[in-house]
Short mmCIF file of C-alpha atoms in Angstrom, two decimals:
data_model
loop_
_atom_site.label_atom_id
_atom_site.label_comp_id
_atom_site.label_asym_id
_atom_site.label_seq_id
_atom_site.Cartn_x
_atom_site.Cartn_y
_atom_site.Cartn_z
CA UNK A 1 20.02 11.73 7.09
CA UNK A 2 23.20 13.14 8.60
CA UNK A 3 25.25 9.99 8.13
CA UNK A 4 24.57 10.10 4.39
CA UNK A 5 24.73 13.88 4.00
CA UNK A 6 21.08 14.18 2.96
CA UNK A 7 18.57 16.95 3.59
CA UNK A 8 16.53 16.11 6.70
CA UNK A 9 13.23 17.42 5.32
CA UNK A 10 13.66 15.41 2.17
CA UNK A 11 14.35 12.24 4.15
CA UNK A 12 11.35 12.87 6.39
CA UNK A 13 9.11 12.87 3.29
CA UNK A 14 10.35 9.42 2.23
CA UNK A 15 8.57 6.22 3.16
CA UNK A 16 10.64 3.95 5.40
CA UNK A 17 11.30 1.56 2.50
CA UNK A 18 12.64 4.44 0.40
CA UNK A 19 14.91 5.51 3.24
CA UNK A 20 16.28 2.00 3.59
CA UNK A 21 16.70 1.64 -0.17
CA UNK A 22 18.57 4.92 -0.51
CA UNK A 23 20.89 4.18 2.40
CA UNK A 24 21.62 0.69 1.07
CA UNK A 25 22.09 2.07 -2.45
CA UNK A 26 24.61 4.69 -1.35
CA UNK A 27 26.57 2.06 0.57
CA UNK A 28 26.50 -0.20 -2.49
CA UNK A 29 27.92 2.56 -4.69
CA UNK A 30 30.74 2.99 -2.18
CA UNK A 31 31.37 -0.76 -2.05
CA UNK A 32 31.48 -0.87 -5.85
CA UNK A 33 34.03 1.98 -5.90
CA UNK A 34 31.67 4.25 -7.86
CA UNK A 35 32.22 7.84 -6.75
CA UNK A 36 29.54 10.50 -6.58
CA UNK A 37 30.75 13.89 -7.79
CA UNK A 38 29.38 17.37 -7.07
CA UNK A 39 27.23 18.57 -9.97
CA UNK A 40 26.78 22.27 -10.70
CA UNK A 41 24.26 24.28 -12.67
CA UNK A 42 25.45 27.38 -14.56
CA UNK A 43 23.68 30.55 -13.43
CA UNK A 44 22.63 33.44 -15.69
CA UNK A 45 25.39 35.58 -14.21
CA UNK A 46 28.06 33.08 -15.19
CA UNK A 47 28.38 31.45 -11.75
CA UNK A 48 27.88 27.81 -10.76
CA UNK A 49 25.18 26.62 -8.39
CA UNK A 50 25.95 23.32 -6.57
CA UNK A 51 23.19 20.75 -7.24
CA UNK A 52 24.45 17.91 -5.07
CA UNK A 53 26.41 14.70 -5.43
CA UNK A 54 25.59 12.71 -8.56
CA UNK A 55 26.98 9.84 -10.61
CA UNK A 56 29.75 10.94 -12.98
CA UNK A 57 28.34 12.05 -16.37
CA UNK A 58 30.02 9.11 -18.08
CA UNK A 59 27.95 6.70 -15.99
CA UNK A 60 24.59 8.43 -15.51
CA UNK A 61 22.84 7.30 -18.70
CA UNK A 62 24.06 3.73 -18.37
CA UNK A 63 23.07 3.09 -14.76
CA UNK A 64 19.75 1.38 -14.05
CA UNK A 65 18.00 0.94 -10.72
CA UNK A 66 15.76 -1.89 -9.53
CA UNK A 67 14.07 -1.50 -6.18
CA UNK A 68 12.80 -4.80 -4.78
CA UNK A 69 10.09 -4.29 -2.18
CA UNK A 70 6.85 -6.04 -1.25
CA UNK A 71 5.39 -3.28 0.94
CA UNK A 72 6.64 0.07 -0.41
CA UNK A 73 4.76 3.21 0.59
CA UNK A 74 2.49 1.43 3.09
CA UNK A 75 4.06 3.07 6.14
CA UNK A 76 3.18 6.56 4.91
CA UNK A 77 -0.36 5.53 4.04
CA UNK A 78 -1.00 3.92 7.43
CA UNK A 79 0.56 6.83 9.34
CA UNK A 80 -1.58 9.36 7.51
CA UNK A 81 -4.73 7.27 8.02
CA UNK A 82 -4.00 6.99 11.74
CA UNK A 83 -3.46 10.72 11.96
CA UNK A 84 -6.89 11.30 10.37
CA UNK A 85 -8.43 8.62 12.57
CA UNK A 86 -7.20 10.32 15.74
CA UNK A 87 -8.69 13.60 14.52
CA UNK A 88 -12.05 12.04 13.61
CA UNK A 89 -12.20 10.22 16.91
CA UNK A 90 -11.73 13.42 18.89
CA UNK A 91 -14.18 15.27 16.64
CA UNK A 92 -16.83 12.58 17.24
CA UNK A 93 -16.33 12.74 21.00
CA UNK A 94 -16.60 16.53 20.94
CA UNK A 95 -19.82 16.34 18.91
CA UNK A 96 -21.26 13.80 21.33
CA UNK A 97 -20.57 15.97 24.36
CA UNK A 98 -22.00 19.05 22.65
CA UNK A 99 -25.20 17.14 22.00
CA UNK A 100 -25.43 16.14 25.66
CA UNK A 101 -24.95 19.77 26.72
CA UNK A 102 -27.74 20.74 24.31
CA UNK A 103 -30.07 18.10 25.70
CA UNK A 104 -29.44 18.13 29.45
CA UNK A 105 -27.73 21.50 30.05
CA UNK A 106 -24.11 22.49 30.83
CA UNK A 107 -23.10 19.85 33.39
CA UNK A 108 -19.72 20.72 34.84
CA UNK A 109 -18.25 17.22 34.26
CA UNK A 110 -19.27 17.40 30.61
CA UNK A 111 -18.19 20.95 29.77
CA UNK A 112 -14.82 20.40 31.43
CA UNK A 113 -14.20 17.29 29.33
CA UNK A 114 -15.37 19.17 26.25
CA UNK A 115 -12.70 21.84 26.76
CA UNK A 116 -10.03 19.17 27.28
CA UNK A 117 -10.96 17.41 24.06
CA UNK A 118 -10.96 20.62 22.04
CA UNK A 119 -7.47 21.41 23.29
CA UNK A 120 -6.33 17.85 22.56
CA UNK A 121 -7.69 17.99 19.04
CA UNK A 122 -5.94 21.20 18.00
CA UNK A 123 -5.85 21.81 14.26
CA UNK A 124 -8.29 19.66 12.22
CA UNK A 125 -6.71 17.03 9.99
CA UNK A 126 -5.74 18.09 6.49
CA UNK A 127 -4.27 15.91 3.79
CA UNK A 128 -0.92 17.06 2.44
CA UNK A 129 -1.10 17.71 -1.31
CA UNK A 130 2.10 15.77 -1.81
CA UNK A 131 0.64 12.75 -0.06
CA UNK A 132 0.25 10.62 -3.19
CA UNK A 133 4.00 10.85 -3.78
CA UNK A 134 4.68 9.53 -0.31
CA UNK A 135 2.18 6.67 -0.49
CA UNK A 136 3.06 5.70 -4.05
CA UNK A 137 6.01 3.36 -4.26
CA UNK A 138 8.65 5.80 -5.42
CA UNK A 139 11.92 4.60 -3.88
CA UNK A 140 13.37 3.64 -7.27
CA UNK A 141 12.65 7.06 -8.76
CA UNK A 142 13.67 9.02 -5.68
CA UNK A 143 16.99 7.24 -5.49
CA UNK A 144 17.60 7.73 -9.23
CA UNK A 145 16.87 11.44 -8.88
CA UNK A 146 19.19 11.70 -5.90
CA UNK A 147 22.21 10.18 -7.63
CA UNK A 148 21.30 11.19 -11.19
CA UNK A 149 20.92 7.65 -12.58
CA UNK A 150 19.15 7.93 -15.94
CA UNK A 151 19.03 4.25 -16.98
CA UNK A 152 15.95 2.00 -16.70
CA UNK A 153 14.23 2.31 -13.37
CA UNK A 154 11.55 0.19 -11.67
CA UNK A 155 10.22 -1.28 -8.46
CA UNK A 156 9.49 -4.99 -8.50
CA UNK A 157 7.63 -7.26 -6.12
CA UNK A 158 7.60 -11.02 -6.01
CA UNK A 159 7.00 -11.32 -2.26
CA UNK A 160 9.98 -12.99 -0.53
CA UNK A 161 11.82 -13.60 -3.79
CA UNK A 162 11.68 -9.94 -4.88
CA UNK A 163 15.41 -9.29 -4.57
CA UNK A 164 16.41 -12.56 -6.24
CA UNK A 165 14.16 -11.77 -9.16
CA UNK A 166 15.55 -8.21 -9.29
CA UNK A 167 19.07 -9.56 -9.65
CA UNK A 168 18.02 -11.75 -12.58
CA UNK A 169 16.33 -8.74 -14.20
CA UNK A 170 19.50 -6.71 -13.75
CA UNK A 171 21.45 -9.45 -15.51
CA UNK A 172 18.89 -9.38 -18.36
CA UNK A 173 19.25 -5.61 -18.76
CA UNK A 174 23.03 -5.84 -18.97
CA UNK A 175 23.01 -8.84 -21.34
CA UNK A 176 20.56 -7.12 -23.67
CA UNK A 177 22.40 -3.81 -23.55
CA UNK A 178 19.64 -1.83 -21.84
CA UNK A 179 22.35 -0.38 -19.59
CA UNK A 180 25.89 -1.15 -18.39
CA UNK A 181 25.32 -1.37 -14.66
CA UNK A 182 22.30 -1.86 -12.40
CA UNK A 183 21.95 -0.99 -8.77
CA UNK A 184 19.64 -3.55 -7.15
CA UNK A 185 18.26 -2.46 -3.82
CA UNK A 186 15.87 -4.47 -1.68
CA UNK A 187 14.08 -2.95 1.29
CA UNK A 188 11.08 -3.76 3.44
CA UNK A 189 10.15 -2.97 6.99
CA UNK A 190 6.89 -4.37 8.23
CA UNK A 191 7.89 -4.74 11.88
CA UNK A 192 7.94 -1.02 12.66
CA UNK A 193 5.31 0.18 15.15
CA UNK A 194 3.14 1.58 12.33
CA UNK A 195 2.90 -1.51 10.15
CA UNK A 196 3.39 -4.40 12.55
CA UNK A 197 -0.13 -4.25 14.02
CA UNK A 198 -1.49 -4.68 10.48
CA UNK A 199 0.95 -6.85 8.64
CA UNK A 200 2.56 -8.93 11.37
CA UNK A 201 -0.42 -9.23 13.69
CA UNK A 202 -2.48 -10.68 10.88
CA UNK A 203 -0.17 -13.70 10.68
CA UNK A 204 -0.64 -14.65 14.31
CA UNK A 205 -3.31 -16.89 15.75
CA UNK A 206 -5.61 -14.44 17.57
CA UNK A 207 -5.31 -16.19 20.94
CA UNK A 208 -1.54 -15.63 20.94
CA UNK A 209 -1.67 -12.08 19.68
CA UNK A 210 0.02 -9.49 21.91
CA UNK A 211 -1.90 -6.29 22.64
CA UNK A 212 -1.54 -3.61 20.00
CA UNK A 213 1.36 -1.22 20.65
CA UNK A 214 2.37 -2.98 23.86
CA UNK A 215 4.87 -5.37 22.39
CA UNK A 216 8.27 -5.14 20.79
CA UNK A 217 7.44 -6.16 17.24
CA UNK A 218 11.10 -5.78 16.35
CA UNK A 219 11.63 -9.26 17.72
CA UNK A 220 10.24 -10.46 14.39
CA UNK A 221 13.19 -10.44 12.04
CA UNK A 222 11.76 -8.87 8.91
CA UNK A 223 13.37 -5.48 8.52
CA UNK A 224 16.20 -5.11 6.11
CA UNK A 225 17.84 -3.72 3.07
CA UNK A 226 20.16 -5.48 0.67
CA UNK A 227 22.10 -4.51 -2.41
CA UNK A 228 23.71 -6.32 -5.30
CA UNK B 1 -17.22 -13.29 -10.57
CA UNK B 2 -20.11 -14.87 -12.43
CA UNK B 3 -19.12 -13.51 -15.83
CA UNK B 4 -15.74 -15.20 -15.54
CA UNK B 5 -16.96 -18.35 -13.80
CA UNK B 6 -15.00 -17.67 -10.62
CA UNK B 7 -15.82 -18.49 -7.02
CA UNK B 8 -17.47 -15.46 -5.39
CA UNK B 9 -15.76 -15.86 -2.03
CA UNK B 10 -12.39 -16.06 -3.71
CA UNK B 11 -13.06 -12.93 -5.72
CA UNK B 12 -14.23 -11.08 -2.60
CA UNK B 13 -10.86 -11.77 -0.97
CA UNK B 14 -8.97 -10.15 -3.88
CA UNK B 15 -7.89 -6.53 -3.90
CA UNK B 16 -9.60 -4.47 -6.62
CA UNK B 17 -6.37 -4.37 -8.65
CA UNK B 18 -6.15 -8.16 -8.52
CA UNK B 19 -9.76 -8.44 -9.68
CA UNK B 20 -9.11 -6.12 -12.62
CA UNK B 21 -5.87 -7.92 -13.48
CA UNK B 22 -7.50 -11.35 -13.47
CA UNK B 23 -10.45 -10.23 -15.57
CA UNK B 24 -8.16 -8.52 -18.09
CA UNK B 25 -5.84 -11.54 -18.10
CA UNK B 26 -8.66 -13.98 -18.84
CA UNK B 27 -9.89 -11.77 -21.67
CA UNK B 28 -6.35 -11.56 -23.05
CA UNK B 29 -6.02 -15.35 -23.07
CA UNK B 30 -9.25 -15.53 -25.03
CA UNK B 31 -8.08 -12.84 -27.47
CA UNK B 32 -4.82 -14.72 -27.96
CA UNK B 33 -6.75 -17.91 -28.70
CA UNK B 34 -5.20 -19.73 -25.73
CA UNK B 35 -7.76 -22.14 -24.28
CA UNK B 36 -8.10 -23.02 -20.62
CA UNK B 37 -8.80 -26.71 -20.06
CA UNK B 38 -10.39 -28.46 -17.06
CA UNK B 39 -7.70 -30.01 -14.87
CA UNK B 40 -8.43 -33.03 -12.68
CA UNK B 41 -6.76 -34.60 -9.69
CA UNK B 42 -6.81 -38.40 -9.31
CA UNK B 43 -8.48 -39.54 -6.10
CA UNK B 44 -7.39 -42.50 -3.95
CA UNK B 45 -10.43 -44.45 -5.10
CA UNK B 46 -9.44 -44.11 -8.74
CA UNK B 47 -11.80 -41.22 -9.53
CA UNK B 48 -11.00 -37.75 -10.86
CA UNK B 49 -11.67 -34.55 -8.93
CA UNK B 50 -12.13 -31.41 -11.08
CA UNK B 51 -9.61 -28.71 -10.06
CA UNK B 52 -10.71 -25.92 -12.38
CA UNK B 53 -9.75 -24.40 -15.72
CA UNK B 54 -6.00 -24.15 -16.30
CA UNK B 55 -3.55 -23.55 -19.12
CA UNK B 56 -2.85 -26.69 -21.16
CA UNK B 57 0.06 -28.70 -19.69
CA UNK B 58 2.15 -27.99 -22.76
CA UNK B 59 2.00 -24.26 -22.03
CA UNK B 60 1.99 -24.00 -18.22
CA UNK B 61 5.76 -24.07 -17.59
CA UNK B 62 6.51 -21.66 -20.41
CA UNK B 63 3.98 -18.93 -19.55
CA UNK B 64 5.15 -15.95 -17.50
CA UNK B 65 3.05 -13.23 -15.92
CA UNK B 66 3.88 -9.58 -15.33
CA UNK B 67 1.39 -7.51 -13.37
CA UNK B 68 1.91 -3.77 -13.82
CA UNK B 69 0.37 -1.77 -10.99
CA UNK B 70 1.32 1.33 -9.02
CA UNK B 71 -1.18 0.90 -6.17
CA UNK B 72 -1.76 -2.84 -5.68
CA UNK B 73 -3.24 -3.99 -2.38
CA UNK B 74 -3.96 -0.48 -1.11
CA UNK B 75 -7.74 -0.82 -1.35
CA UNK B 76 -7.78 -3.77 1.05
CA UNK B 77 -5.48 -2.02 3.49
CA UNK B 78 -7.54 1.16 3.54
CA UNK B 79 -10.84 -0.74 3.83
CA UNK B 80 -9.59 -2.75 6.78
CA UNK B 81 -8.19 0.35 8.49
CA UNK B 82 -11.50 2.13 8.05
CA UNK B 83 -13.34 -0.86 9.46
CA UNK B 84 -11.12 -0.73 12.56
CA UNK B 85 -11.47 3.03 12.75
CA UNK B 86 -15.26 2.80 12.80
CA UNK B 87 -15.05 0.28 15.62
CA UNK B 88 -12.60 2.35 17.67
CA UNK B 89 -14.67 5.46 17.16
CA UNK B 90 -17.82 3.77 18.50
CA UNK B 91 -15.83 2.21 21.36
CA UNK B 92 -14.46 5.63 22.35
CA UNK B 93 -17.93 7.17 22.29
CA UNK B 94 -19.31 4.33 24.41
CA UNK B 95 -16.48 4.76 26.94
CA UNK B 96 -17.11 8.48 27.09
CA UNK B 97 -20.81 8.05 27.84
CA UNK B 98 -20.10 5.40 30.47
CA UNK B 99 -17.81 7.85 32.24
CA UNK B 100 -20.50 10.51 32.22
CA UNK B 101 -22.99 8.06 33.71
CA UNK B 102 -20.43 7.22 36.41
CA UNK B 103 -19.87 10.89 37.21
CA UNK B 104 -23.32 12.46 36.96
CA UNK B 105 -25.68 9.49 37.22
CA UNK B 106 -27.89 7.70 34.66
CA UNK B 107 -29.37 10.59 32.68
CA UNK B 108 -32.00 9.30 30.30
CA UNK B 109 -30.58 11.13 27.24
CA UNK B 110 -27.18 9.56 27.92
CA UNK B 111 -28.20 5.99 28.69
CA UNK B 112 -30.47 5.89 25.64
CA UNK B 113 -27.60 6.99 23.40
CA UNK B 114 -25.33 4.46 25.10
CA UNK B 115 -27.64 1.61 24.16
CA UNK B 116 -27.87 2.86 20.58
CA UNK B 117 -24.11 2.98 20.23
CA UNK B 118 -23.64 -0.51 21.66
CA UNK B 119 -26.12 -1.86 19.15
CA UNK B 120 -24.43 0.05 16.33
CA UNK B 121 -21.00 -1.28 17.28
CA UNK B 122 -21.96 -4.94 17.28
CA UNK B 123 -18.99 -7.32 17.21
CA UNK B 124 -15.63 -5.71 18.08
CA UNK B 125 -13.14 -5.40 15.23
CA UNK B 126 -10.85 -8.34 14.63
CA UNK B 127 -8.11 -8.59 12.04
CA UNK B 128 -8.49 -11.47 9.62
CA UNK B 129 -5.48 -13.80 9.75
CA UNK B 130 -5.30 -13.81 5.99
CA UNK B 131 -5.16 -10.03 5.89
CA UNK B 132 -1.49 -9.83 4.88
CA UNK B 133 -2.29 -11.77 1.71
CA UNK B 134 -4.95 -9.28 0.78
CA UNK B 135 -2.86 -6.18 1.48
CA UNK B 136 0.30 -7.58 -0.09
CA UNK B 137 0.45 -7.06 -3.82
CA UNK B 138 -0.39 -10.56 -4.97
CA UNK B 139 -2.30 -10.16 -8.23
CA UNK B 140 0.51 -11.72 -10.28
CA UNK B 141 0.66 -14.80 -8.06
CA UNK B 142 -3.10 -15.15 -7.66
CA UNK B 143 -3.65 -15.02 -11.40
CA UNK B 144 -0.84 -17.51 -12.01
CA UNK B 145 -2.38 -19.88 -9.48
CA UNK B 146 -5.79 -19.50 -11.07
CA UNK B 147 -4.68 -20.41 -14.59
CA UNK B 148 -1.74 -22.63 -13.62
CA UNK B 149 0.99 -20.46 -15.20
CA UNK B 150 4.33 -21.68 -13.86
CA UNK B 151 6.74 -19.35 -15.70
CA UNK B 152 8.41 -16.26 -14.19
CA UNK B 153 6.00 -14.12 -12.23
CA UNK B 154 6.26 -10.60 -10.84
CA UNK B 155 4.50 -7.30 -10.15
CA UNK B 156 6.26 -4.18 -11.40
CA UNK B 157 5.72 -0.51 -10.74
CA UNK B 158 7.15 2.44 -12.61
CA UNK B 159 4.24 4.81 -11.89
CA UNK B 160 2.45 5.77 -15.12
CA UNK B 161 4.90 3.86 -17.31
CA UNK B 162 4.42 0.56 -15.45
CA UNK B 163 2.69 -1.27 -18.29
CA UNK B 164 5.09 0.00 -20.97
CA UNK B 165 8.00 -1.19 -18.87
CA UNK B 166 6.26 -4.53 -18.29
CA UNK B 167 5.95 -5.09 -22.03
CA UNK B 168 9.69 -4.48 -22.50
CA UNK B 169 10.43 -6.92 -19.67
CA UNK B 170 8.20 -9.50 -21.33
CA UNK B 171 10.17 -9.08 -24.55
CA UNK B 172 13.42 -9.57 -22.60
CA UNK B 173 12.12 -12.79 -21.03
CA UNK B 174 11.17 -14.23 -24.40
CA UNK B 175 14.40 -13.12 -26.11
CA UNK B 176 16.52 -14.64 -23.35
CA UNK B 177 14.49 -17.84 -23.24
CA UNK B 178 13.13 -17.41 -19.72
CA UNK B 179 9.74 -18.44 -21.12
CA UNK B 180 7.87 -18.64 -24.43
CA UNK B 181 4.95 -16.36 -23.72
CA UNK B 182 4.19 -13.66 -21.17
CA UNK B 183 0.84 -12.34 -20.11
CA UNK B 184 1.23 -8.64 -19.28
CA UNK B 185 -1.62 -7.24 -17.23
CA UNK B 186 -1.87 -3.68 -16.01
CA UNK B 187 -4.44 -2.62 -13.43
CA UNK B 188 -4.98 0.28 -11.06
CA UNK B 189 -8.06 1.83 -9.55
CA UNK B 190 -7.51 4.82 -7.34
CA UNK B 191 -10.81 6.55 -8.05
CA UNK B 192 -12.97 4.07 -6.16
CA UNK B 193 -14.73 5.42 -3.06
CA UNK B 194 -12.17 3.80 -0.75
CA UNK B 195 -9.00 5.16 -2.30
CA UNK B 196 -10.07 8.40 -3.96
CA UNK B 197 -10.25 10.41 -0.72
CA UNK B 198 -6.61 9.50 -0.08
CA UNK B 199 -4.95 9.29 -3.45
CA UNK B 200 -6.99 11.63 -5.62
CA UNK B 201 -7.92 14.19 -2.99
CA UNK B 202 -4.25 14.71 -2.20
CA UNK B 203 -3.63 16.04 -5.72
CA UNK B 204 -6.26 18.76 -5.47
CA UNK B 205 -5.78 22.26 -4.18
CA UNK B 206 -7.56 22.19 -0.80
CA UNK B 207 -9.89 25.10 -1.62
CA UNK B 208 -11.34 23.18 -4.57
CA UNK B 209 -11.60 19.86 -2.76
CA UNK B 210 -15.07 18.27 -2.71
CA UNK B 211 -16.33 16.94 0.63
CA UNK B 212 -15.24 13.42 1.40
CA UNK B 213 -17.69 10.74 0.16
CA UNK B 214 -20.06 13.31 -1.30
CA UNK B 215 -18.68 13.44 -4.77
CA UNK B 216 -18.48 11.14 -7.75
CA UNK B 217 -14.75 10.47 -7.87
CA UNK B 218 -15.30 8.30 -10.89
CA UNK B 219 -15.30 11.44 -12.98
CA UNK B 220 -11.51 11.24 -12.69
CA UNK B 221 -10.43 8.87 -15.45
CA UNK B 222 -7.89 6.67 -13.70
CA UNK B 223 -9.41 3.24 -13.41
CA UNK B 224 -8.44 0.63 -15.87
CA UNK B 225 -6.90 -2.61 -16.86
CA UNK B 226 -4.89 -3.41 -19.96
CA UNK B 227 -3.28 -6.47 -21.41
CA UNK B 228 -0.59 -7.19 -23.96
#
């Protein structure tokens, strides 16, 4: 967040693929020599409120974005599901111990464990109302909002050829006059600790599978972001 | 599966969005008057092995597919995570009871419950090696394989405007000669019992939220498939 001058709370709400896409997109704009300029909003008292760095007005309408990603939004979904799972697991254990206390009386070993579990559980799980916007693949739209790109905007997936296909689409858009420039950003990260146990582990023969969470999944080379 | 003459095991391995996309795609081919013909493979003994119904050879190379979907593959991911969660929950409860037996001796109420839980758990959870192909958005490729469409092939997402955007892409492909016809299929289903608690519930104000699994999510009108 700091390296790119972005709000930390905003970045925290992005899926990992969105974060990669935005970082790669900002670097691509720099490489292409396209400057971002500070936009302001006039206030009712005649002042100017800074809105943030955006594409120059002359470029905004004519800049499209294609986000190539095969697993966008999955990290947020899995993280949230694991957070609920942890809560439900503790709740089930607490219920079980309560039942034992009811049936056989307040055994010290049981009541002590019960108190520990209640402390461990803390606040019950609640789903954030904005969750759908984190789990939905939104990197293309979030990046467009951030830099003020108002041209065509989409996420595409063709598995490993997603970015190649995105580049051909970008060429189509320019040839047909849908816009004058397209930012193509590709990003996926399935070897992070959240997704690797699901998406990488599944590709391994079970007898060679390392224990969940005990292995450095990053040794699999499938994290990355690219721009064109 | 039966209505469309498809293999039931194959259909079971598809995500719900893929199932909707394939059904809508087959109906669209029929509406467009494009026949599927039985393809055969020559055998070494000079016979012919039926491969299934495919596009006529004269059309296969020139038929593209665009699958418009905002939440493809999510159903499979959530189902598999809930299957693991159930297993881990039972395992944790079993562990907890074993510890109590170790500490306070074999109380009847506890050992009885322990046996029940072990029976309930059954086989420990194992991740299917093909899981990544179910969770990855693959409807476009699976449908292409099924009907033998060898033109350009992609899944696109632009949230609620996914299908509209897909139709414009299809027009681009035909205008630029990338192929002669494009099957555009749109499918999403976030109100099924697996996904609704995550994707629909998140949009509701918490005080009006119905209890998980106790409500007919289908009253929310967001399941569907469309073709063009």
